[in-house]
GROMACS .gro file of C-alpha atoms in nm:
model
  360
    1MET     CA    1  -5.464  -5.955   5.954
    2PRO     CA    2  -5.693  -5.758   5.867
    3VAL     CA    3  -5.817  -5.440   6.091
    4ILE     CA    4  -6.103  -5.241   5.965
    5SER     CA    5  -6.268  -4.958   6.142
    6VAL     CA    6  -6.604  -4.892   5.884
    7PRO     CA    7  -6.787  -5.267   5.914
    8TYR     CA    8  -6.824  -5.198   5.465
    9ALA     CA    9  -6.451  -5.285   5.503
   10PHE     CA   10  -6.421  -5.633   5.458
   11ASN     CA   11  -6.511  -5.892   5.212
   12GLU     CA   12  -6.376  -6.205   5.156
   13GLU     CA   13  -6.386  -6.278   4.810
   14GLU     CA   14  -6.136  -6.529   4.739
   15LEU     CA   15  -6.318  -6.882   4.952
   16TYR     CA   16  -6.470  -7.127   4.685
   17VAL     CA   17  -6.678  -7.415   4.753
   18ASP     CA   18  -6.565  -7.764   4.530
   19LEU     CA   19  -6.877  -7.907   4.479
   20ARG     CA   20  -6.780  -8.220   4.295
   21SER     CA   21  -6.795  -8.407   4.638
   22ILE     CA   22  -7.216  -8.363   4.655
   23PHE     CA   23  -7.258  -8.287   4.322
   24GLY     CA   24  -7.058  -8.500   4.106
   25HIS     CA   25  -6.957  -8.224   3.850
   26SER     CA   26  -6.753  -8.022   3.872
   27LEU     CA   27  -6.817  -7.651   4.055
   28PHE     CA   28  -6.701  -7.408   4.194
   29LEU     CA   29  -6.873  -7.189   4.452
   30LYS     CA   30  -6.799  -6.829   4.521
   31CYS     CA   31  -6.926  -6.766   4.850
   32GLU     CA   32  -7.045  -6.408   4.885
   33GLY     CA   33  -7.172  -6.410   5.220
   34PHE     CA   34  -6.866  -6.367   5.438
   35ASN     CA   35  -6.879  -6.018   5.553
   36PHE     CA   36  -7.005  -5.812   5.780
   37ALA     CA   37  -7.374  -5.742   5.565
   38GLY     CA   38  -7.371  -6.106   5.474
   39SER     CA   39  -7.434  -6.102   5.142
   40ILE     CA   40  -7.295  -6.007   4.780
   41LYS     CA   41  -7.521  -5.744   4.829
   42LEU     CA   42  -7.267  -5.558   4.948
   43LYS     CA   43  -7.089  -5.471   4.675
   44ALA     CA   44  -7.397  -5.257   4.497
   45ALA     CA   45  -7.470  -5.068   4.797
   46THR     CA   46  -7.150  -4.959   4.880
   47GLU     CA   47  -7.097  -4.866   4.511
   48MET     CA   48  -7.437  -4.658   4.502
   49VAL     CA   49  -7.379  -4.493   4.794
   50GLU     CA   50  -7.033  -4.339   4.737
   51ALA     CA   51  -7.141  -4.289   4.380
   52ALA     CA   52  -7.422  -4.089   4.532
   53GLU     CA   53  -7.157  -3.882   4.795
   54ARG     CA   54  -6.942  -3.780   4.510
   55ASP     CA   55  -7.245  -3.720   4.321
   56GLY     CA   56  -7.412  -3.468   4.546
   57VAL     CA   57  -7.706  -3.616   4.632
   58LEU     CA   58  -7.620  -3.804   4.991
   59THR     CA   59  -7.622  -3.519   5.284
   60PRO     CA   60  -7.582  -3.546   5.650
   61GLU     CA   61  -7.944  -3.452   5.628
   62SER     CA   62  -8.026  -3.647   5.391
   63ILE     CA   63  -8.299  -4.005   5.445
   64LEU     CA   64  -8.179  -4.356   5.270
   65VAL     CA   65  -8.463  -4.488   5.141
   66GLU     CA   66  -8.492  -4.845   4.947
   67SER     CA   67  -8.740  -5.116   4.821
   68SER     CA   68  -8.554  -5.452   4.860
   69SER     CA   69  -8.657  -5.773   4.941
   70GLY     CA   70  -8.420  -5.842   5.221
   71ASN     CA   71  -8.030  -5.864   5.145
   72LEU     CA   72  -7.957  -5.495   4.977
   73GLY     CA   73  -8.158  -5.319   5.293
   74VAL     CA   74  -7.938  -5.516   5.546
   75ALA     CA   75  -7.647  -5.426   5.424
   76LEU     CA   76  -7.803  -5.057   5.358
   77SER     CA   77  -7.911  -5.059   5.736
   78MET     CA   78  -7.481  -5.172   5.771
   79ILE     CA   79  -7.377  -4.866   5.568
   80ALA     CA   80  -7.635  -4.592   5.669
   81ALA     CA   81  -7.521  -4.680   6.097
   82SER     CA   82  -7.172  -4.665   5.995
   83LYS     CA   83  -7.216  -4.324   5.827
   84GLY     CA   84  -7.440  -4.161   6.048
   85TYR     CA   85  -7.788  -4.162   5.827
   86ARG     CA   86  -8.093  -4.236   5.792
   87PHE     CA   87  -8.199  -4.569   5.615
   88LEU     CA   88  -8.589  -4.682   5.644
   89CYS     CA   89  -8.629  -4.998   5.398
   90VAL     CA   90  -8.926  -5.067   5.186
   91THR     CA   91  -9.015  -5.408   5.166
   92ASP     CA   92  -9.252  -5.730   5.192
   93SER     CA   93  -9.417  -6.039   5.364
   94ARG     CA   94  -9.221  -6.220   5.163
   95GLY     CA   95  -8.897  -6.119   5.376
   96ASN     CA   96  -8.737  -6.317   5.657
   97LEU     CA   97  -8.843  -6.225   6.002
   98SER     CA   98  -8.456  -6.258   6.091
   99THR     CA   99  -8.361  -6.015   5.803
  100ARG     CA  100  -8.603  -5.688   5.933
  101MET     CA  101  -8.536  -5.786   6.256
  102MET     CA  102  -8.191  -5.681   6.153
  103MET     CA  103  -8.249  -5.446   6.015
  104GLU     CA  104  -8.373  -5.292   6.284
  105ALA     CA  105  -8.145  -5.392   6.510
  106LEU     CA  106  -7.840  -5.158   6.298
  107GLY     CA  107  -8.145  -4.866   6.330
  108SER     CA  108  -8.316  -4.900   6.006
  109GLU     CA  109  -8.675  -4.804   5.964
  110VAL     CA  110  -8.862  -5.080   5.759
  111HIS     CA  111  -9.211  -5.048   5.632
  112MET     CA  112  -9.343  -5.367   5.480
  113ILE     CA  113  -9.599  -5.375   5.174
  114ALA     CA  114  -9.842  -5.569   5.254
  115GLY     CA  115 -10.103  -5.578   4.922
  116GLN     CA  116 -10.039  -5.869   4.647
  117GLU     CA  117 -10.070  -5.709   4.322
  118ALA     CA  118 -10.284  -5.888   4.001
  119ASN     CA  119  -9.971  -6.048   3.908
  120GLY     CA  120  -9.851  -6.205   4.223
  121GLY     CA  121  -9.572  -5.978   4.319
  122PHE     CA  122  -9.526  -5.653   4.565
  123LEU     CA  123  -9.251  -5.465   4.355
  124GLY     CA  124  -9.483  -5.211   4.183
  125ALA     CA  125  -9.662  -5.137   4.553
  126ARG     CA  126  -9.282  -5.116   4.698
  127ILE     CA  127  -9.162  -4.868   4.456
  128ALA     CA  128  -9.501  -4.660   4.445
  129TYR     CA  129  -9.448  -4.612   4.806
  130VAL     CA  130  -9.050  -4.515   4.775
  131ARG     CA  131  -9.178  -4.190   4.519
  132ALA     CA  132  -9.459  -4.093   4.708
  133LEU     CA  133  -9.155  -4.022   5.006
  134CYS     CA  134  -8.942  -3.903   4.789
  135ALA     CA  135  -9.222  -3.658   4.616
  136SER     CA  136  -9.387  -3.598   4.974
  137ASP     CA  137  -9.016  -3.484   5.154
  138ASP     CA  138  -8.693  -3.401   4.995
  139ARG     CA  139  -8.402  -3.533   5.187
  140TYR     CA  140  -8.555  -3.832   5.063
  141VAL     CA  141  -8.274  -4.055   4.850
  142TRP     CA  142  -8.374  -4.333   4.651
  143LEU     CA  143  -8.086  -4.500   4.546
  144SER     CA  144  -8.310  -4.707   4.310
  145GLN     CA  145  -8.129  -5.082   4.294
  146TYR     CA  146  -8.338  -5.123   3.993
  147THR     CA  147  -8.159  -4.829   3.761
  148ASN     CA  148  -7.891  -4.733   3.924
  149PRO     CA  149  -7.564  -4.825   3.707
  150SER     CA  150  -7.347  -4.839   4.014
  151ASN     CA  151  -7.592  -5.215   4.111
  152TRP     CA  152  -7.357  -5.322   3.724
  153LYS     CA  153  -7.040  -5.108   3.795
  154ALA     CA  154  -6.968  -5.294   4.130
  155HIS     CA  155  -6.987  -5.645   4.035
  156TYR     CA  156  -6.748  -5.452   3.701
  157ARG     CA  157  -6.531  -5.403   3.922
  158LYS     CA  158  -6.506  -5.647   4.158
  159THR     CA  159  -6.688  -5.972   4.148
  160ALA     CA  160  -6.566  -6.049   3.734
  161PRO     CA  161  -6.232  -5.937   3.830
  162GLU     CA  162  -6.180  -6.135   4.175
  163ILE     CA  163  -6.319  -6.474   3.968
  164ALA     CA  164  -6.032  -6.406   3.670
  165ARG     CA  165  -5.796  -6.420   3.902
  166GLN     CA  166  -5.897  -6.718   4.044
  167PHE     CA  167  -6.016  -6.879   3.729
  168PRO     CA  168  -5.791  -6.753   3.424
  169ARG     CA  169  -5.941  -7.066   3.232
  170LEU     CA  170  -6.361  -7.029   3.292
  171ASP     CA  171  -6.564  -7.178   3.018
  172VAL     CA  172  -6.884  -7.095   3.184
  173LEU     CA  173  -6.998  -6.871   3.496
  174PHE     CA  174  -7.341  -6.909   3.636
  175VAL     CA  175  -7.465  -6.595   3.794
  176GLY     CA  176  -7.929  -6.570   3.957
  177ALA     CA  177  -8.068  -6.306   3.790
  178GLY     CA  178  -8.264  -6.012   4.071
  179THR     CA  179  -8.188  -5.678   3.950
  180THR     CA  180  -7.945  -5.822   3.703
  181GLY     CA  181  -7.682  -5.573   3.873
  182THR     CA  182  -7.432  -5.905   3.959
  183LEU     CA  183  -7.518  -6.093   3.621
  184MET     CA  184  -7.485  -5.753   3.373
  185GLY     CA  185  -7.144  -5.660   3.583
  186CYS     CA  186  -7.023  -6.012   3.523
  187ALA     CA  187  -7.115  -6.043   3.155
  188ARG     CA  188  -6.958  -5.756   3.069
  189TYR     CA  189  -6.638  -5.763   3.193
  190PHE     CA  190  -6.660  -6.121   3.050
  191ARG     CA  191  -6.725  -6.017   2.717
  192GLU     CA  192  -6.455  -5.748   2.674
  193TRP     CA  193  -6.199  -6.033   2.832
  194HIS     CA  194  -5.969  -6.276   2.644
  195ARG     CA  195  -6.083  -6.561   2.592
  196PRO     CA  196  -6.484  -6.608   2.541
  197VAL     CA  197  -6.719  -6.746   2.887
  198ARG     CA  198  -7.078  -6.892   2.870
  199ILE     CA  199  -7.297  -6.653   3.024
  200VAL     CA  200  -7.556  -6.864   3.252
  201ALA     CA  201  -7.825  -6.650   3.413
  202VAL     CA  202  -8.074  -6.863   3.665
  203ASP     CA  203  -8.398  -6.759   3.766
  204SER     CA  204  -8.687  -6.831   3.942
  205VAL     CA  205  -8.928  -7.045   3.810
  206GLY     CA  206  -9.242  -6.736   3.782
  207SER     CA  207  -9.033  -6.469   3.784
  208VAL     CA  208  -9.116  -6.238   3.425
  209SER     CA  209  -8.706  -6.103   3.387
  210PHE     CA  210  -8.677  -6.252   3.080
  211GLY     CA  211  -9.094  -6.373   2.978
  212GLY     CA  212  -9.341  -6.569   3.056
  213PRO     CA  213  -9.579  -6.599   3.292
  214PRO     CA  214  -9.535  -6.475   3.699
  215GLY     CA  215  -9.585  -6.735   3.882
  216ARG     CA  216  -9.570  -6.722   4.325
  217ARG     CA  217  -9.272  -6.732   4.421
  218MET     CA  218  -9.204  -6.759   4.814
  219ILE     CA  219  -8.853  -6.728   4.899
  220PRO     CA  220  -8.692  -6.352   4.859
  221GLY     CA  221  -8.385  -6.309   4.624
  222LEU     CA  222  -8.398  -6.355   4.275
  223GLY     CA  223  -8.669  -6.367   4.068
  224MET     CA  224  -8.880  -5.956   3.929
  225SER     CA  225  -9.238  -5.940   3.863
  226MET     CA  226  -9.154  -5.699   3.575
  227ARG     CA  227  -8.850  -5.698   3.359
  228PRO     CA  228  -8.543  -5.539   3.535
  229PRO     CA  229  -8.396  -5.251   3.347
  230LEU     CA  230  -8.057  -5.305   3.354
  231LEU     CA  231  -8.121  -5.636   3.178
  232ASP     CA  232  -7.963  -5.600   2.821
  233GLU     CA  233  -7.971  -5.995   2.715
  234SER     CA  234  -7.764  -5.986   2.414
  235TYR     CA  235  -7.491  -5.971   2.690
  236VAL     CA  236  -7.676  -6.349   2.803
  237ASP     CA  237  -7.583  -6.681   2.636
  238GLU     CA  238  -7.848  -6.899   2.829
  239VAL     CA  239  -8.159  -6.842   3.062
  240ILE     CA  240  -8.207  -7.169   3.382
  241ARG     CA  241  -8.527  -7.145   3.553
  242VAL     CA  242  -8.543  -7.310   3.866
  243GLU     CA  243  -8.852  -7.392   4.056
  244GLU     CA  244  -8.908  -7.362   4.456
  245ALA     CA  245  -8.899  -7.718   4.553
  246ASP     CA  246  -8.602  -7.773   4.311
  247THR     CA  247  -8.437  -7.470   4.501
  248ILE     CA  248  -8.502  -7.557   4.856
  249ARG     CA  249  -8.399  -7.980   4.817
  250THR     CA  250  -8.056  -7.830   4.721
  251CYS     CA  251  -8.025  -7.630   5.035
  252HIS     CA  252  -8.109  -7.868   5.257
  253ARG     CA  253  -7.818  -8.123   5.039
  254LEU     CA  254  -7.583  -7.866   5.100
  255ALA     CA  255  -7.711  -7.873   5.454
  256ARG     CA  256  -7.667  -8.247   5.515
  257ARG     CA  257  -7.294  -8.232   5.424
  258GLY     CA  258  -7.264  -7.902   5.645
  259PHE     CA  259  -7.317  -7.599   5.419
  260LEU     CA  260  -7.620  -7.414   5.542
  261PHE     CA  261  -7.639  -7.121   5.240
  262GLY     CA  262  -7.967  -6.927   5.172
  263GLY     CA  263  -8.209  -6.940   4.842
  264SER     CA  264  -8.101  -6.777   4.573
  265THR     CA  265  -7.727  -6.937   4.584
  266GLY     CA  266  -7.962  -7.312   4.604
  267THR     CA  267  -8.147  -7.182   4.423
  268VAL     CA  268  -7.802  -7.097   4.146
  269VAL     CA  269  -7.678  -7.432   4.229
  270SER     CA  270  -7.960  -7.612   4.130
  271GLY     CA  271  -8.014  -7.470   3.730
  272ALA     CA  272  -7.574  -7.435   3.813
  273THR     CA  273  -7.551  -7.860   3.842
  274ASP     CA  274  -7.846  -7.875   3.594
  275TRP     CA  275  -7.729  -7.743   3.315
  276LEU     CA  276  -7.400  -8.004   3.320
  277ALA     CA  277  -7.528  -8.265   3.372
  278GLY     CA  278  -7.672  -8.185   3.105
  279HIS     CA  279  -7.426  -8.114   2.933
  280ASP     CA  280  -7.015  -8.325   2.856
  281ALA     CA  281  -6.892  -8.077   3.085
  282ARG     CA  282  -6.583  -8.287   3.196
  283GLU     CA  283  -6.331  -8.065   3.041
  284LEU     CA  284  -6.531  -7.764   3.167
  285THR     CA  285  -6.414  -7.464   3.415
  286ALA     CA  286  -6.726  -7.371   3.552
  287VAL     CA  287  -6.774  -7.113   3.858
  288ALA     CA  288  -7.142  -7.045   4.019
  289VAL     CA  289  -7.158  -6.760   4.252
  290GLY     CA  290  -7.301  -6.788   4.589
  291PRO     CA  291  -7.481  -6.421   4.679
  292ASP     CA  292  -7.525  -6.499   5.020
  293LEU     CA  293  -7.555  -6.816   5.339
  294GLY     CA  294  -7.830  -6.951   5.527
  295GLU     CA  295  -7.893  -6.861   5.853
  296ARG     CA  296  -8.173  -6.624   5.750
  297TYR     CA  297  -8.360  -6.866   5.635
  298LEU     CA  298  -8.397  -7.057   5.918
  299ASP     CA  299  -8.799  -6.941   5.978
  300THR     CA  300  -8.828  -7.016   5.642
  301ILE     CA  301  -8.664  -7.302   5.356
  302TYR     CA  302  -8.471  -7.478   5.674
  303GLN     CA  303  -8.812  -7.466   5.875
  304THR     CA  304  -9.036  -7.802   5.828
  305ASN     CA  305  -9.376  -7.630   5.864
  306TRP     CA  306  -9.370  -7.333   5.649
  307LEU     CA  307  -9.211  -7.610   5.424
  308LYS     CA  308  -9.533  -7.842   5.410
  309ASP     CA  309  -9.766  -7.552   5.454
  310LEU     CA  310  -9.658  -7.421   5.113
  311TYR     CA  311  -9.494  -7.691   4.972
  312GLY     CA  312  -9.699  -7.963   5.023
  313ASP     CA  313  -9.551  -8.306   5.255
  314GLU     CA  314  -9.361  -8.448   4.988
  315VAL     CA  315  -9.130  -8.130   4.910
  316LEU     CA  316  -8.837  -8.264   5.111
  317ASP     CA  317  -8.766  -8.623   5.035
  318SER     CA  318  -8.537  -8.790   5.307
  319ASP     CA  319  -8.423  -9.036   5.058
  320ASP     CA  320  -8.374  -8.803   4.728
  321VAL     CA  321  -8.186  -8.451   4.976
  322ALA     CA  322  -7.973  -8.755   5.126
  323ALA     CA  323  -7.868  -8.907   4.808
  324GLY     CA  324  -7.927  -8.635   4.517
  325SER     CA  325  -8.115  -8.865   4.336
  326TRP     CA  326  -8.348  -8.597   4.213
  327ALA     CA  327  -8.181  -8.433   4.047
  328SER     CA  328  -8.064  -8.749   3.853
  329SER     CA  329  -8.274  -8.600   3.514
  330PRO     CA  330  -8.209  -8.270   3.459
  331ALA     CA  331  -8.373  -8.036   3.312
  332GLN     CA  332  -8.436  -7.828   2.988
  333PRO     CA  333  -8.278  -7.487   2.957
  334THR     CA  334  -8.365  -7.232   2.821
  335ARG     CA  335  -8.191  -7.086   2.537
  336TRP     CA  336  -8.116  -6.747   2.382
  337GLY     CA  337  -7.880  -6.493   2.266
  338ARG     CA  338  -7.573  -6.564   2.127
  339SER     CA  339  -7.441  -6.972   2.194
  340LEU     CA  340  -7.076  -7.090   2.247
  341ASP     CA  341  -6.922  -7.385   2.139
  342LEU     CA  342  -6.822  -7.530   2.405
  343GLN     CA  343  -6.482  -7.712   2.163
  344THR     CA  344  -6.437  -7.439   2.013
  345GLY     CA  345  -6.466  -7.148   2.184
  346ASP     CA  346  -6.677  -6.984   1.876
  347HIS     CA  347  -6.989  -6.773   1.927
  348HIS     CA  348  -7.239  -6.823   1.728
  349GLY     CA  349  -7.550  -6.571   1.616
  350ASN     CA  350  -7.865  -6.780   1.754
  351GLN     CA  351  -8.229  -6.545   1.818
  352HIS     CA  352  -8.476  -6.832   1.841
  353HIS     CA  353  -8.615  -6.861   2.199
  354GLN     CA  354  -8.702  -7.189   2.329
  355PHE     CA  355  -8.776  -7.180   2.688
  356HIS     CA  356  -8.831  -7.490   2.896
  357ASP     CA  357  -8.909  -7.389   3.260
  358ARG     CA  358  -8.867  -7.642   3.487
  359LYS     CA  359  -9.145  -7.841   3.682
  360THR     CA  360  -9.108  -8.086   3.964
   0.00000   0.00000   0.00000
């Protein structure tokens, strides 16, 4: 049995859910939420903190500060509590209440940015606040998940090799795009692998990560209101944008089968199942990375009044959620970058962009 003395020493890395019986397509969901931080962000948080310690940036007098919509903030709160650091998380009103309460329970301070920007986001204001703090007191140490290479290196060293060990014949990998740390780490690893793997990024409609107009996004986790500095588009074969209503329906459909997953996972699964429905995927080995679990979303995407206030009475059609008829007409994913012949495994140049956002 595993015995640990620090909370970040435990992370379940080999748990997959076969979603065929729920969605009708063979898709293995890598569940990354089974650790004491509750999400995949534990990997990046641990890597960034340990790198800062090795470089001498973090000292006992340091105050960690980070901008986060939630999951990374929880991971850093847990690590800071374990290591004896003070931690301040700068977040915004879209974050889940339970997430903020968890950070505070772990001894962290949470500062909420109230003012929304012209593009509908909060990220610029959050970063400006962090920079002002660092300029005012040199005890503040900003790990900067948006630019820190340890973010993607964590997944290059851990997440991608974990998948490769379990699926040596992997054909397609679906990864959600937020800071793009997970996406870039996995994509870089599989670019060097023994066989071609199609990397499909899953983003939220309204995110500007891969271009396109900004829009309202109420579910924290995936998507950005600015271009992610870590993103290198040459490693990505396709991009799928998912409407938040589809994220919600996917989460509820999974919950009806006993799997309570978070919003980021629902977005990735929605995009992946639509992609598989639009391709001859019978002989493909497909894996999706599920970043989080659903307990922190009980007061948002699993709360009826919250859903109806933001998305209207029809966001959850009980028959559609139960039977999955909403997913019967897959949307066209955004395609760009390299194209991959799924039968031969050959890569072909494909520099044109075709943007087809999913619509409900």
